[in-house]
Coordinates of C-alpha atoms in Angstrom, one line a residue:
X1 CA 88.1 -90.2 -251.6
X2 CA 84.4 -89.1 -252.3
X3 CA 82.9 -91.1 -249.0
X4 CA 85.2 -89.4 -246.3
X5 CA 84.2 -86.0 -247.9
X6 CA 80.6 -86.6 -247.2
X7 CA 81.2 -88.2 -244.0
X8 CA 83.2 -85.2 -242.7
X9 CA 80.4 -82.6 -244.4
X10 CA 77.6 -84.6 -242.8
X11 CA 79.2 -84.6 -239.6
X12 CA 80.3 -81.4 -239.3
X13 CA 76.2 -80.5 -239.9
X14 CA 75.6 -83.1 -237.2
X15 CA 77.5 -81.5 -234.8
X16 CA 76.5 -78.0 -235.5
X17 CA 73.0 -78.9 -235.4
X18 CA 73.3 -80.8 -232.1
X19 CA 75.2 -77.8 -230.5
X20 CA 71.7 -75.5 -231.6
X21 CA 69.7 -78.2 -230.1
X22 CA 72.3 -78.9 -226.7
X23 CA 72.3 -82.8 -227.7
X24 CA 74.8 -85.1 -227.4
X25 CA 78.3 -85.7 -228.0
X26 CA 78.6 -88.6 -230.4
X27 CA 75.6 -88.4 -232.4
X28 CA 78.3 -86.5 -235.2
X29 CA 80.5 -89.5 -234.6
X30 CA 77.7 -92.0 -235.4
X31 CA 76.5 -90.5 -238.9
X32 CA 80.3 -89.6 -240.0
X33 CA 80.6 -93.1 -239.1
X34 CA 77.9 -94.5 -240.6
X35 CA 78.4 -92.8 -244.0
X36 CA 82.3 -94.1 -243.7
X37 CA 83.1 -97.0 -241.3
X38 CA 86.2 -96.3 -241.9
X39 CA 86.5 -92.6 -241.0
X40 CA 88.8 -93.1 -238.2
X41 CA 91.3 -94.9 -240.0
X42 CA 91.0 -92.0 -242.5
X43 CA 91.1 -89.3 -240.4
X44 CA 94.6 -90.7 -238.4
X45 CA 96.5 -91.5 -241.4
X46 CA 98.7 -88.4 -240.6
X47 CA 98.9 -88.5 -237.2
X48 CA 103.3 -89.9 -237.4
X49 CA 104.4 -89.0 -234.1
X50 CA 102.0 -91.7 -232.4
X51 CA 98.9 -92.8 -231.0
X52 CA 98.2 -93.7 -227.4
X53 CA 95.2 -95.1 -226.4
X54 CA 94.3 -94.4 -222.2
X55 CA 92.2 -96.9 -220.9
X56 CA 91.6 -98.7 -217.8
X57 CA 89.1 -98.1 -215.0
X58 CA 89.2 -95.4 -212.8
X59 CA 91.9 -91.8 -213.6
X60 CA 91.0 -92.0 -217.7
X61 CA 90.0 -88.7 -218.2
X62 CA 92.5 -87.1 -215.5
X63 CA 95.8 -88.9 -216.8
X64 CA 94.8 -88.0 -220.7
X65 CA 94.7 -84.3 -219.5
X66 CA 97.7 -84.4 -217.7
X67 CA 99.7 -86.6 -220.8
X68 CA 98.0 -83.8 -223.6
X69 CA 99.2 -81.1 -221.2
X70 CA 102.6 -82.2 -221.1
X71 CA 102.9 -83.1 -224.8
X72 CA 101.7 -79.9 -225.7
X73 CA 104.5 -78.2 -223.5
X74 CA 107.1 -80.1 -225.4
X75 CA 105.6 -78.0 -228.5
X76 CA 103.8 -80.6 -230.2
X77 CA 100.5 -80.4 -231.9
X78 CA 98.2 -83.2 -230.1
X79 CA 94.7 -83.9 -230.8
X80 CA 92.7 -85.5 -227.8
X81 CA 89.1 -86.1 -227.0
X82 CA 88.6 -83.3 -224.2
X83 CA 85.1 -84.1 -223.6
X84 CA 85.6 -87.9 -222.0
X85 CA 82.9 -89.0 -224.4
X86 CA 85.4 -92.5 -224.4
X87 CA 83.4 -94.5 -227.2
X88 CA 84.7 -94.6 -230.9
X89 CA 82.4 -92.3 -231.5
X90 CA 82.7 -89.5 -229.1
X91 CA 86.5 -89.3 -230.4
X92 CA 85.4 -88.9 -233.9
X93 CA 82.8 -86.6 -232.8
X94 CA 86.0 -84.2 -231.1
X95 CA 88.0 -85.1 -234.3
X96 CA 85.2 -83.0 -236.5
X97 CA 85.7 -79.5 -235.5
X98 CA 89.3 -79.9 -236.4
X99 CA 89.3 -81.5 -239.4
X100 CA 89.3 -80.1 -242.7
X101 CA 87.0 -81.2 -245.9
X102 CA 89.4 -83.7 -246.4
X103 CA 88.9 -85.6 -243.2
X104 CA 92.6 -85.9 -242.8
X105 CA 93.6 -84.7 -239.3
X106 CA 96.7 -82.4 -239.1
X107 CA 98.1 -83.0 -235.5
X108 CA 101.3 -85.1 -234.5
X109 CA 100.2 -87.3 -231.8
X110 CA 96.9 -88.5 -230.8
X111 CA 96.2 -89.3 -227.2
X112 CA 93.0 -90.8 -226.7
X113 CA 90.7 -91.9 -223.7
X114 CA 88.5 -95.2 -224.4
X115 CA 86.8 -97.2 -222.6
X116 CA 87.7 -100.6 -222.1
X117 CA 85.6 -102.6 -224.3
X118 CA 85.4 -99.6 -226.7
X119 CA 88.7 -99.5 -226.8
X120 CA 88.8 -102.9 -228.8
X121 CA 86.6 -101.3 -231.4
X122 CA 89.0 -98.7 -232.1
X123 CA 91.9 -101.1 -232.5
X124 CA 89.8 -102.6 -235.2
X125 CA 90.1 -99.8 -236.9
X126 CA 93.4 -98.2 -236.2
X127 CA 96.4 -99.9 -234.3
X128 CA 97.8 -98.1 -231.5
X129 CA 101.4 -97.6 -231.5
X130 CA 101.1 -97.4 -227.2
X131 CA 99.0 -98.2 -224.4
X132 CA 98.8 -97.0 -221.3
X133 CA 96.4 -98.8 -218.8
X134 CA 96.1 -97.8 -215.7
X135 CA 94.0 -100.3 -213.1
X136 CA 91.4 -102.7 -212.9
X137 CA 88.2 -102.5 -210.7
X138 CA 84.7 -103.6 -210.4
X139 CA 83.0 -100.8 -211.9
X140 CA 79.8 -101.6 -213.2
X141 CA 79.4 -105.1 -213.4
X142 CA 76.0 -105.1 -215.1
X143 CA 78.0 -103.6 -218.5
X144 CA 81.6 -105.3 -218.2
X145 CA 81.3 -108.3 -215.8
X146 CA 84.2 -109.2 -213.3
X147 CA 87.6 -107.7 -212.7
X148 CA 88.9 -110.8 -214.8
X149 CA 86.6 -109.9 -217.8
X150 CA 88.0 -106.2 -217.8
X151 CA 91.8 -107.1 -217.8
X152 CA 91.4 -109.7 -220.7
X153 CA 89.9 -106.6 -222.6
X154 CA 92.8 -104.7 -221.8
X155 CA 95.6 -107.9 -222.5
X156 CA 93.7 -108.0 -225.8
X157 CA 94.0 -104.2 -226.4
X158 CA 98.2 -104.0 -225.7
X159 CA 98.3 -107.1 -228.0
X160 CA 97.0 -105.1 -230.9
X161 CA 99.6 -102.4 -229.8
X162 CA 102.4 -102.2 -232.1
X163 CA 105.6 -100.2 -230.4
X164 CA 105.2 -99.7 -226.3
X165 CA 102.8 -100.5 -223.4
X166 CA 102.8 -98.4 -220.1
X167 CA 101.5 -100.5 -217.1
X168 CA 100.3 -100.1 -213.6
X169 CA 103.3 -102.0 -211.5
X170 CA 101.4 -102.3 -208.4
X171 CA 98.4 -103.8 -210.3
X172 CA 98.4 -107.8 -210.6
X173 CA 96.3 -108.0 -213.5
X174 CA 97.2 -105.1 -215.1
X175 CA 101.1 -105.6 -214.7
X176 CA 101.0 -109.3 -216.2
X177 CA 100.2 -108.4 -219.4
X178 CA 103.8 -107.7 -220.1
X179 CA 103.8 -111.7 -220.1
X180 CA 100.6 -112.4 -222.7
X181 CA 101.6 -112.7 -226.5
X182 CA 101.9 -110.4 -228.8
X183 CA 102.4 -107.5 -226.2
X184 CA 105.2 -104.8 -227.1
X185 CA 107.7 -103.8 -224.4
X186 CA 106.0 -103.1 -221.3
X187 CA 107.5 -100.1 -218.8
X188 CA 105.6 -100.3 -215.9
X189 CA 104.6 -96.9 -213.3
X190 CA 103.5 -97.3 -209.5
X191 CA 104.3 -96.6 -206.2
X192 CA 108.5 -95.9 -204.6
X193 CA 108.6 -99.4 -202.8
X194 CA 108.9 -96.7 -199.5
X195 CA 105.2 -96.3 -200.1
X196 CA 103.5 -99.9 -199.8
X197 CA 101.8 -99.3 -197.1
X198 CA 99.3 -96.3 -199.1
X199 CA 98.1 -98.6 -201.8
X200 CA 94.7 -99.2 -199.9
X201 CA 93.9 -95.7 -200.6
X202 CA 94.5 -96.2 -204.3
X203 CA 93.2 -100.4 -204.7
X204 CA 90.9 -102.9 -204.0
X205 CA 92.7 -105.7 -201.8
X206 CA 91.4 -108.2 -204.8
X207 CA 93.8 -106.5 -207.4
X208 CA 97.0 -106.0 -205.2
X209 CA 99.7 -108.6 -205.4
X210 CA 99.5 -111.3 -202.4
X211 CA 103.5 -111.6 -202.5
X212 CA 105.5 -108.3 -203.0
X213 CA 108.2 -110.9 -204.2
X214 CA 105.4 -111.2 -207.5
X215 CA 106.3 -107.8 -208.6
X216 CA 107.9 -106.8 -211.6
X217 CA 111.6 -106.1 -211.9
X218 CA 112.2 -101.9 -211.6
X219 CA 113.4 -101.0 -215.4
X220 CA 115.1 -98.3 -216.5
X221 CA 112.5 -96.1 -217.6
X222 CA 109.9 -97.4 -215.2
X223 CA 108.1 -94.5 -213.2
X224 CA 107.8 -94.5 -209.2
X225 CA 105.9 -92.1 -207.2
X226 CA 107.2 -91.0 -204.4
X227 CA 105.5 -88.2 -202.1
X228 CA 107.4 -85.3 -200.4
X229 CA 104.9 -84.2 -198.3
X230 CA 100.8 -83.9 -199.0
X231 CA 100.7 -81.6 -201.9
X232 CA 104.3 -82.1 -203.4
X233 CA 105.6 -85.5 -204.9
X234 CA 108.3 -86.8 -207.7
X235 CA 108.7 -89.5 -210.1
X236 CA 111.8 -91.2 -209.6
X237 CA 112.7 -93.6 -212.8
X238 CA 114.6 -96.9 -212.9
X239 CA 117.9 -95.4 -214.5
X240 CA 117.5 -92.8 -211.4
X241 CA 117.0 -89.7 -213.2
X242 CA 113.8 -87.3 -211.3
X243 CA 111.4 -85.2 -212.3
X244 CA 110.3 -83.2 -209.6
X245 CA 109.7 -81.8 -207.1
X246 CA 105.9 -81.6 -208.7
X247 CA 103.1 -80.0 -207.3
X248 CA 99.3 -80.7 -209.1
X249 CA 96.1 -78.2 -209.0
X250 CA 94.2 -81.4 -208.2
X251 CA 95.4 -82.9 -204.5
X252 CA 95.1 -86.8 -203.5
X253 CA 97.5 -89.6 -204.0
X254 CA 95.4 -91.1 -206.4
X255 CA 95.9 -87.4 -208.8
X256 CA 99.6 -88.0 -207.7
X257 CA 99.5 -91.4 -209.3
X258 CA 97.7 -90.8 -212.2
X259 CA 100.3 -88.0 -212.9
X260 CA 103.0 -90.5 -212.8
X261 CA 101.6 -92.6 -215.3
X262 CA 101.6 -89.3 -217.7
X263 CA 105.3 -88.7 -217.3
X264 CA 106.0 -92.4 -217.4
X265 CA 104.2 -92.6 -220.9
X266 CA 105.5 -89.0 -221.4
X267 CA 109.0 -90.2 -221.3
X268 CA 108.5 -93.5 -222.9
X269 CA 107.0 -91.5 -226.3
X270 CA 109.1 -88.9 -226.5
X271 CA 112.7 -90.5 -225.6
X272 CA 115.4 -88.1 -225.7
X273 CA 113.5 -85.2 -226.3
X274 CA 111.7 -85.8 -223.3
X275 CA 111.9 -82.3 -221.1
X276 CA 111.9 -82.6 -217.0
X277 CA 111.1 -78.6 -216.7
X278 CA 108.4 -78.9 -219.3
X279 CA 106.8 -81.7 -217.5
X280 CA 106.9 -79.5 -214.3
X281 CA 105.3 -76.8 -216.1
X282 CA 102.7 -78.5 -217.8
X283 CA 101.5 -80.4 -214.6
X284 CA 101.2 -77.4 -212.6
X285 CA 98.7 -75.7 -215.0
X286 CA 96.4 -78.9 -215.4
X287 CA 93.0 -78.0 -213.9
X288 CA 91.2 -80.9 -212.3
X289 CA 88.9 -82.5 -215.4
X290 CA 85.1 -81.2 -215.4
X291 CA 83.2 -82.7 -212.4
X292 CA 86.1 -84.6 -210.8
X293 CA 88.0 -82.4 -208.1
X294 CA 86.5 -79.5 -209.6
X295 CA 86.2 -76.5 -207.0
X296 CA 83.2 -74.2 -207.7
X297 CA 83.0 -70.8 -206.1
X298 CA 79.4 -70.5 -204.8
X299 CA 78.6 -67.4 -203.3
X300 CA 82.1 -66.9 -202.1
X301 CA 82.2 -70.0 -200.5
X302 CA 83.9 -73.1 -202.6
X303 CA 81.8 -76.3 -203.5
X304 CA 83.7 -79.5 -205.1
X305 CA 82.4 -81.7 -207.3
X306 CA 83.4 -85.5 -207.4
X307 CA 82.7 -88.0 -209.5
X308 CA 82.4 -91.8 -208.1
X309 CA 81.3 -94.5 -209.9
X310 CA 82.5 -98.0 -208.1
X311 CA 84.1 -98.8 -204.8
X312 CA 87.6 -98.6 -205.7
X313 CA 87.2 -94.9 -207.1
X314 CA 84.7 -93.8 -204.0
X315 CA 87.4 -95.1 -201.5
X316 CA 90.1 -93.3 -203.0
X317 CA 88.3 -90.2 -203.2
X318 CA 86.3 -90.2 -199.5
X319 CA 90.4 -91.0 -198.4
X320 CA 91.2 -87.8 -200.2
X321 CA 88.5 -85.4 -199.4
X322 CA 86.1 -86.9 -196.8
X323 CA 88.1 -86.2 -193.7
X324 CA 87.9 -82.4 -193.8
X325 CA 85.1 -80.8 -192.4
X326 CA 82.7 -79.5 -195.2
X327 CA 79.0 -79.2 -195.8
X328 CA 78.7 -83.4 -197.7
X329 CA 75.5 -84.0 -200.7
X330 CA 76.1 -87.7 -201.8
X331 CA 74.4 -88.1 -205.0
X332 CA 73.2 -91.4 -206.4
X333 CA 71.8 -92.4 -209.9
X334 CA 71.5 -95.6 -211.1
X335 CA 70.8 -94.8 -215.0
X336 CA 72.8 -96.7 -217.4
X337 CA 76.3 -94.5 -217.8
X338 CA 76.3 -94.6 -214.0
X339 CA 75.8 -98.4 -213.9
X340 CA 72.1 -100.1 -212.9
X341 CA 73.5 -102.3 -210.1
X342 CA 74.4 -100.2 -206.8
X343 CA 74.9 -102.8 -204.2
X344 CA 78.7 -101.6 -204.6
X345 CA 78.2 -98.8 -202.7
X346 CA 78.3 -101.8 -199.6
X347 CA 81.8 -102.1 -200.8
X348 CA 83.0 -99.1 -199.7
X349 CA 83.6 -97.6 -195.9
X350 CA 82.2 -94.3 -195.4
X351 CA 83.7 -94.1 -191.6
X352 CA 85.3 -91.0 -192.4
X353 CA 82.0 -89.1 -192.6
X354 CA 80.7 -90.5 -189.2
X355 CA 81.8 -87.6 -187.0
X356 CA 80.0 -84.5 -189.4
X357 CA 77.4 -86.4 -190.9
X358 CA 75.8 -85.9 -194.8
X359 CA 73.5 -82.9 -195.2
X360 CA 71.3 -84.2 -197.7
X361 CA 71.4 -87.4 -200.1
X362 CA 69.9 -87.5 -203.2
X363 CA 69.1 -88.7 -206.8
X364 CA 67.3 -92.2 -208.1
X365 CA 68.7 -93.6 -204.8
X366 CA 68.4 -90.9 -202.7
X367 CA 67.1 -93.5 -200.1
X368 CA 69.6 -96.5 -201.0
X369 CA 72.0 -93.7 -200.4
X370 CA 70.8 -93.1 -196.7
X371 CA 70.1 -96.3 -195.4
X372 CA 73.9 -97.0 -196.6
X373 CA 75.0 -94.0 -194.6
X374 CA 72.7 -95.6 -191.7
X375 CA 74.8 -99.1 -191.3
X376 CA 78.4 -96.9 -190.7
X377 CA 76.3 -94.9 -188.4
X378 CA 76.5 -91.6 -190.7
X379 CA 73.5 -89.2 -189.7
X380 CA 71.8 -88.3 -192.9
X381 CA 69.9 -84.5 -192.2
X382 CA 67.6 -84.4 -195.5
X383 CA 66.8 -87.1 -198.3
X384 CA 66.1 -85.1 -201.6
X385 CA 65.5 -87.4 -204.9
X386 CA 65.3 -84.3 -207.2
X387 CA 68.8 -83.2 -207.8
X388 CA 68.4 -79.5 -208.0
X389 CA 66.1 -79.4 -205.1
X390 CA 68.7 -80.7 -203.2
X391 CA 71.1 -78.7 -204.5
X392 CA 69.1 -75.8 -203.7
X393 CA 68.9 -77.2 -199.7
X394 CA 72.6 -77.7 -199.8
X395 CA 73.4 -74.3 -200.6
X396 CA 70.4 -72.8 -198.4
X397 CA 71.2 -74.7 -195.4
X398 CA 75.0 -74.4 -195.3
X399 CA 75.7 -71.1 -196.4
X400 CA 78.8 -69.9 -195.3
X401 CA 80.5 -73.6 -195.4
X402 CA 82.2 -74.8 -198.2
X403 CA 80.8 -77.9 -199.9
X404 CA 81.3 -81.1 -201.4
X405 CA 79.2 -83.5 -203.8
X406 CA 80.4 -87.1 -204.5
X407 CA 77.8 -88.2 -207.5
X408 CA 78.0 -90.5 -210.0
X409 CA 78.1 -89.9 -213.4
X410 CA 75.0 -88.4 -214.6
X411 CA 74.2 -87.0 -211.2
X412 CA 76.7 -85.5 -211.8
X413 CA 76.1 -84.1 -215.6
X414 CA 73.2 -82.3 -214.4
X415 CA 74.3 -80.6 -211.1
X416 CA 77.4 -78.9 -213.4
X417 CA 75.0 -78.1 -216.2
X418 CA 73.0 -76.2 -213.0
X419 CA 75.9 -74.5 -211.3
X420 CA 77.3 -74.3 -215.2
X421 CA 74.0 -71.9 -215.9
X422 CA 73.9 -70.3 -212.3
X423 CA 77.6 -69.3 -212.0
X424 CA 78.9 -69.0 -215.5
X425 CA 81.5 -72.0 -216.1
X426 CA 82.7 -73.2 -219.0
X427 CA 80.5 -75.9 -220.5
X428 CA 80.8 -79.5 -221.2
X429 CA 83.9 -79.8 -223.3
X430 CA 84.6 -76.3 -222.8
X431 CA 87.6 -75.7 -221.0
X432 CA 89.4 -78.2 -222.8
X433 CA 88.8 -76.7 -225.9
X434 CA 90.0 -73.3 -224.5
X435 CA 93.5 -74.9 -223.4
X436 CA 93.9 -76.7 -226.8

């Protein structure tokens, strides 16, 4: 019992040292787990009520907010890793502010976010009881290879699950891994069969299923979205119960679908003590996750940041925002979180800003960015590299319009530590922690 007592006490002083010094997120999770490579499988031992691992490529960080929120309504105690730091070590370094000396966490269910491959490491060290996984898509293919690369890791993940999988129906390689060994019951979420005809603004053609015939059987407790207009939408389940009608803080099918795969898993853990007002309550108060949908008020007018990072995700989002008429910064890094290779940004249609045109591009492909833009005849004012600099032109130029940034990843990191400093928002982390 001695080694998880100095792994907790040394990570604890990680973290508080890190916070003095504004470093990063999983450097606590790296020496607790150094000093005890088994810390994780120490810290969960408690955890009875279950542990649900969210992983898949694009809506991660969105549907573990929405799943925490709604678990939390139903009054229990859930531990999650707010920050999306989605390696085994950013959820240890969440773990450590709550754990006592003992390294025992005291919480009774555990939803997690984890990257794909990462996700596999986790497993090795502590089995999931369910799995919810959401979509496959090309997203950066110099880290994870192919589409067919990223749903093996994720058959390989539900095999290692021991009581339930959640699936995406509408997904062909996600939804047959109800068929590989080893995998525990599948229920399966998607769109009302009423709704085909939207799943271009949620998938690549590549991942949809050539034959609707192909699809899986509608079970009982399978979830269906099905929208009542564009901000209101329900979840209709195989044994025809509803819940709904919901309405979410965060607008967009693809929110609208990630929330369906919350209640779907939602229902599946809880069983009969699942709640349908709870539910309703809980989504309503989920705030759009740090950087993705995230409305700022600058100067009294609003600016929105969201995060893209491969061609599905920037399709889905340019369907959901880019036809209304705001002031547009496209922000482009190719660093290695945001993935080196960026000829996937040919992937992906950006028609819909034809008729305003992009004020400014910017970031390590500020350039790439515009001649992009250039080919779908998108008039690009100002070309800015430096982030903040173009930040600053953004907000000059455009004054009294409201604004929107689609940036990857750490383009994105830096612009909300910026407008974090200028306009007083909750840090990094932050406003999860104030919810918990």
């Amino acid at each position: 019992m001695l080694r998880p007592l100095i792994a907790t006490v040394a990570g604890k002083a990680a973290r508080a040292a890190t916070r003095l010094k504004g470093g990063g997120s999983a450097l606590p999770g790296l020496v607790a787990e150094r000093l005890d490579p088994r810390f994780l499988a120490h810290a969960l031992e408690d955890v009875r009520g279950g542990i649900v691992v969210v992983s898949g490529t694009n809506g991660k960080t969105t549907t573990t907010k929405m799943l925490t929120a709604v678990l939390r309504e139903h009054g229990l105690n859930v531990f999650s890793n707010p920050t999306g730091s989605n390696f085994t070590r950013g959820v240890i370094s969440a773990m450590l502010p709550q754990l006592p000396i003992s390294g025992r966490l005291s919480a009774d269910v555990a939803v997690l976010e984890l990257d794909e491959a990462h996700a596999l490491r986790f497993a090795d060290a502590v089995t999931p009881t369910h799995a919810l996984l959401l979509n496959v898509a090309r997203d950066q293919l110099d880290r994870f290879a192919e589409i067919d690369h990223t749903a093996k890791l994720l058959a390989q993940l539900a095999a290692r699950t021991s009581e339930a999988v959640v699936l995406n129906r509408d997904d062909s390689f996600v939804s047959r891994i109800a068929g590989e060994p080893e995998v525990p019951p599948a229920t399966y979420f998607g769109l009302d069969d009423s709704m085909r005809d939207r799943l271009e603004e949620l998938q690549e053609a590549d991942v949809r299923f050539d034959d609707e015939a192909q699809l899986p059987a509608v079970g009982p407790g399978d979830g269906l979205l099905r929208e009542l207009n564009e901000r209101d939408f329900e979840v209709t389940f195989g044994d025809q119960s509803q819940v709904g009608p919901l309405r979410l803080r965060q607008r967009g099918l693809a929110a609208m679908i990630n929330a369906t795969a919350a209640v779907t898993m939602a229902r599946r853990l809880l069983g009969e003590g699942f709640d349908q007002a709870a539910t309703e309550r809980a989504l309503r108060t989920v705030a759009p996750p740090f950087g993705r949908g995230e409305v700022i008020d600058c100067g009294g007018q609003p600016l929105e940041l969201v995060l893209v990072k491969n061609p599905a995700g920037f399709t889905v989002a340019l369907h959901t925002y880019g036809s209304t008429p705001v002031a547009t910064m496209v922000a482009i890094n190719d660093n290695y979180a945001d993935g080196r290779d960026v000829s996937w940004l040919y992937d992906v249609s950006f028609a819909s800003l034809v008729d305003r045109g992009v004020a400014v591009t910017s970031g390590v492909r500020a350039y790439d960015m515009a001649l992009r833009l250039y080919y779908d005849d998108v008039a690009t004012e100002h070309i800015e590299p430096n982030l903040i600099a173009a930040l600053d032109h953004l907000l000059a130029t455009h004054p009294d319009e409201p604004k929107r940034i689609f940036c990857t990843y750490t383009a994105m990191m830096a612009l909300r530590r910026t407008l974090a400093e200028r306009y007083d928002l909750a840090d990094f982390g932050e406003e999860a922690k104030q919810a918990s």
